[in-house]
CSV table of C-alpha atoms in Angstrom, one decimal:
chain,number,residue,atom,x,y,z
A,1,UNK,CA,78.3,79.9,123.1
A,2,UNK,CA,80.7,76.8,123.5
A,3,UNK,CA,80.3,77.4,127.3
A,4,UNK,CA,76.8,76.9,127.2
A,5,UNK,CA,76.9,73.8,124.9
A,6,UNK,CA,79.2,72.0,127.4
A,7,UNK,CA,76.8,72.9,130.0
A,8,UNK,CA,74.0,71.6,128.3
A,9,UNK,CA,75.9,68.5,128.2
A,10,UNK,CA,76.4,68.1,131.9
A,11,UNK,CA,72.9,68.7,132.2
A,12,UNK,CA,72.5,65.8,130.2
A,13,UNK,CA,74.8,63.4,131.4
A,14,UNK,CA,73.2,64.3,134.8
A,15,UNK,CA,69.8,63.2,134.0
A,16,UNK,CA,71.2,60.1,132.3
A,17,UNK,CA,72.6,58.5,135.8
A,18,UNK,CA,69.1,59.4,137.2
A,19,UNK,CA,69.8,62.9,139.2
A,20,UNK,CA,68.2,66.6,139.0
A,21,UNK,CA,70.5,68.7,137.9
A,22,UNK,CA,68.3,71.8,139.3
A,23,UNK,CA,69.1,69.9,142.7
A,24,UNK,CA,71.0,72.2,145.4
A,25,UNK,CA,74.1,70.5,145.9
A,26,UNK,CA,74.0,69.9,141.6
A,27,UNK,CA,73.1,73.5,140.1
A,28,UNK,CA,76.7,74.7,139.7
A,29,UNK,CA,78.1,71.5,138.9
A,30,UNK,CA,77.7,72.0,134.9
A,31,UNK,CA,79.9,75.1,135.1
A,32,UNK,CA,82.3,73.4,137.7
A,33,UNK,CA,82.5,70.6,135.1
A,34,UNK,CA,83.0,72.7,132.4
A,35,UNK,CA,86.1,74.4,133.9
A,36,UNK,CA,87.6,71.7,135.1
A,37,UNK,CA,87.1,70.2,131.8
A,38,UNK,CA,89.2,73.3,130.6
A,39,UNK,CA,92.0,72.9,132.8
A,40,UNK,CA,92.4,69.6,132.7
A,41,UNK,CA,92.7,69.9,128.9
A,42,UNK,CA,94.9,73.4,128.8
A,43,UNK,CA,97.5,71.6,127.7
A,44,UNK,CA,96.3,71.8,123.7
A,45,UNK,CA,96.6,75.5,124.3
A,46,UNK,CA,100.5,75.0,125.7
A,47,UNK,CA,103.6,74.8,123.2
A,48,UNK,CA,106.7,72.8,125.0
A,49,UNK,CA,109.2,74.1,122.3
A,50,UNK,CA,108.5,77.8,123.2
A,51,UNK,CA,108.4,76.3,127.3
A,52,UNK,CA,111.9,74.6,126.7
A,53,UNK,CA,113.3,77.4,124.7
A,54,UNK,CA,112.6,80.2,127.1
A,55,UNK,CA,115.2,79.0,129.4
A,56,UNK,CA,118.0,77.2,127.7
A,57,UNK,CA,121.4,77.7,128.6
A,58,UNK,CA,125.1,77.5,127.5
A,59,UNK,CA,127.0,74.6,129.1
A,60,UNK,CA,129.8,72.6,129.0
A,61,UNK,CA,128.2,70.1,131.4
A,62,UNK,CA,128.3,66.5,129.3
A,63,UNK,CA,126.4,64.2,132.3
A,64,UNK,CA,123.2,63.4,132.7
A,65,UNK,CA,120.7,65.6,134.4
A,66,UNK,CA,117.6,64.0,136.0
A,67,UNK,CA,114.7,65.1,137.3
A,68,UNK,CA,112.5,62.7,138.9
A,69,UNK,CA,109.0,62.2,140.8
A,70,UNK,CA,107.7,64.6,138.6
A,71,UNK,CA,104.0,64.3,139.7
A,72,UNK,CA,101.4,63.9,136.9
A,73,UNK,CA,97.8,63.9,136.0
A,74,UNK,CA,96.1,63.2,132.9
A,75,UNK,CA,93.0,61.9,131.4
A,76,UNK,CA,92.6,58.8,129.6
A,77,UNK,CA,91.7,59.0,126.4
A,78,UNK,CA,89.2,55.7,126.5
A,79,UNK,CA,87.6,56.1,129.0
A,80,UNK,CA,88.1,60.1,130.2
A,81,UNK,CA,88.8,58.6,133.9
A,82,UNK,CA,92.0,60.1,135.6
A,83,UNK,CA,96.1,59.1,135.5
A,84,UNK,CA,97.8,59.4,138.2
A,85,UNK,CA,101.4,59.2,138.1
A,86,UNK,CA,105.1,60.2,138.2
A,87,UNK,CA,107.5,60.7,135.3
A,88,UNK,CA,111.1,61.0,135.4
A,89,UNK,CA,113.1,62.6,132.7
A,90,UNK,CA,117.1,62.4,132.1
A,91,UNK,CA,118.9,64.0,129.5
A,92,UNK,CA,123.0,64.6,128.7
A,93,UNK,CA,123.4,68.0,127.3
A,94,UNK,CA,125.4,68.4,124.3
A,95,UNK,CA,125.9,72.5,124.7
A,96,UNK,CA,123.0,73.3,126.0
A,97,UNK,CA,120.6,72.8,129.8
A,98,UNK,CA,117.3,73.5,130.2
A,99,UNK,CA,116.0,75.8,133.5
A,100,UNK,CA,115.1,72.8,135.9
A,101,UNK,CA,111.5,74.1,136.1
A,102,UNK,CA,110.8,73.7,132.6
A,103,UNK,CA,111.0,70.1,132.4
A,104,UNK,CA,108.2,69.6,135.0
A,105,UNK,CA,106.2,72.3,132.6
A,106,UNK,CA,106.8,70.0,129.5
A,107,UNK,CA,105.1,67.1,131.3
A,108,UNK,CA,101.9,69.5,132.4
A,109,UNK,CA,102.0,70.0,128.4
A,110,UNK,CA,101.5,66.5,127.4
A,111,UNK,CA,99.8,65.1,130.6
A,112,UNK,CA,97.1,68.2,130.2
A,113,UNK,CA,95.6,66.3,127.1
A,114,UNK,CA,93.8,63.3,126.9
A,115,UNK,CA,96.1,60.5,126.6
A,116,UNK,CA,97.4,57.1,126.4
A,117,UNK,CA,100.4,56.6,128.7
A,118,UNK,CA,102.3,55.3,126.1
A,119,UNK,CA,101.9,58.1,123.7
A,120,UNK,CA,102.5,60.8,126.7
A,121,UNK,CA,106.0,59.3,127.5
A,122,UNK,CA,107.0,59.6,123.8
A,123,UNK,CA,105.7,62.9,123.5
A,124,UNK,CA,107.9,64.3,126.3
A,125,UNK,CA,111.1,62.6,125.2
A,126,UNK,CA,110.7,64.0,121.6
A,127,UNK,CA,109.6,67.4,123.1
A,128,UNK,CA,113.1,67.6,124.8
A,129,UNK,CA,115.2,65.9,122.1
A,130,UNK,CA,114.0,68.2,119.1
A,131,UNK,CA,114.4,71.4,121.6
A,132,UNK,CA,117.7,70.8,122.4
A,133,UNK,CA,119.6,67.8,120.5
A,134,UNK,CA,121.2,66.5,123.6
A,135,UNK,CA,122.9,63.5,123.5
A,136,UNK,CA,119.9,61.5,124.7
A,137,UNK,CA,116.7,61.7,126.5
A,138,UNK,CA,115.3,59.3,128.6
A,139,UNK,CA,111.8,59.1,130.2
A,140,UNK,CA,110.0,56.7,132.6
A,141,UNK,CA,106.1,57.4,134.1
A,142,UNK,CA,104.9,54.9,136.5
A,143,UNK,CA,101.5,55.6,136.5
A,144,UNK,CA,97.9,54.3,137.8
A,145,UNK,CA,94.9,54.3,135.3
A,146,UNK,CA,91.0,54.5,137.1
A,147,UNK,CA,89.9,53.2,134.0
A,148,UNK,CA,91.7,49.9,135.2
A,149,UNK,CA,90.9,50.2,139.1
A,150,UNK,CA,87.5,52.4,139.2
A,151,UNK,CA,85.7,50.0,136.1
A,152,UNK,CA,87.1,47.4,133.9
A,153,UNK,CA,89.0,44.7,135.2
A,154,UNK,CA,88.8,46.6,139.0
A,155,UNK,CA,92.6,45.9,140.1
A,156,UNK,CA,93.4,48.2,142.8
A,157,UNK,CA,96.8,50.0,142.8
A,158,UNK,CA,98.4,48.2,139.6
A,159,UNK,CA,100.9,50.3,138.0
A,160,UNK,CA,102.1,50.6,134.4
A,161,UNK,CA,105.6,51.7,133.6
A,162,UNK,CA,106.4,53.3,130.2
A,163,UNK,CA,109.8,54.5,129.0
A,164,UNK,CA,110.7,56.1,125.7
A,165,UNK,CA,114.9,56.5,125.3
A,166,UNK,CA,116.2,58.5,122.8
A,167,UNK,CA,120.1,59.1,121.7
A,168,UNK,CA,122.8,57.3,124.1
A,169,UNK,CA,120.0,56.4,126.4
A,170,UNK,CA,119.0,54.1,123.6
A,171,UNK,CA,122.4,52.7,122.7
A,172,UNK,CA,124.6,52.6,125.6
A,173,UNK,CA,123.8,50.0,128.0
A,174,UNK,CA,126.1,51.3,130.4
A,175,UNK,CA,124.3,54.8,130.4
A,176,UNK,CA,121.0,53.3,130.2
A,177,UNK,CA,121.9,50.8,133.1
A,178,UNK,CA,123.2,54.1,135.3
A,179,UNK,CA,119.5,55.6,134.4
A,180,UNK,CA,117.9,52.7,135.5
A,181,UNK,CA,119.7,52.3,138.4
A,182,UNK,CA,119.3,55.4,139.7
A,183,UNK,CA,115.7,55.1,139.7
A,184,UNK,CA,115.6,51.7,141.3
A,185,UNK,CA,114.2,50.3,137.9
A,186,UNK,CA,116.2,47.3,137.1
């Protein structure tokens, strides 16, 4: 039934902007929407605790871990237009690692939801901190918003950079300085 009614809406939307949604090229496109729609919001339906959890491991390693260029899309929240983007995510175990993999998982969590970028780097910094209590957390997205360059104020290719730093990330300008420069922020 929910199907339908999202279909129904496409239907609409489609006559709104003036087509005919009975059209050739158009008659699938409710359904297409509607799917997309579904992936592009599957992460409400993901859990990043169980994600992180179902590979952590023992370790004695005490140096930060990085994993950057992490590719991302999500949805604006505003104006449901796309963000395109990469985040990078450090952390320094305290005991425990998390499988490499994982971390770009935790992203698709977050990113899979309509969003505000500021809210989405927060949300993965906390996701990894409350998993696994490392001694800090640190995560940059450098990301593109349509909403800025399809409508609005129209400025092609302008970025926005967000970090959230948690732990020593937050308090030791030496180890924040090393994250930094490691990623050619400065």
């Amino acid at each position: 039934m929910r199907n339908k009614k999202v279909e129904k809406a496409v239907k609409k939307i489609l006559k709104h902007i003036g087509e005919d949604p009975k059209r050739e090229g158009l008659v699938d496109t409710p359904k297409r929407v509607k799917k997309a729609w579904e992936f592009l919001c599957s992460g409400y339906d993901m859990d990043a605790q169980a994600i992180i959890k179902s590979a952590l491991f023992t370790s004695s390693n005490d140096e930060m871990v990085i994993v950057k260029e992490i590719e991302l899309y999500s949805t604006c929240e505003h104006h449901m237009l796309p963000i395109i983007g990469k985040a990078h995510v450090a952390y320094i175990p305290n005991g425990k690692v998390i499988g490499l993999s994982k971390i770009p998982r935790v992203v698709d969590v977050f990113a899979r939801r309509l969003q505000i970028q500021e809210q989405l780097t927060e949300q993965i910094a906390d996701a990894i901190n409350d998993a696994i209590d490392p001694k800090g957390v640190a995560v940059v997205i450098d990301a593109r918003h349509m909403c800025m360059e399809m409508r609005g104020v129209q400025k092609i290719c302008s970025s926005t950079v967000t970090s959230a730093l948690r732990g020593v990330f937050k308090e030791d300008k030496k180890i924040k300085d090393e994250f930094f420069s490691i990623l050619s922020f400065k």
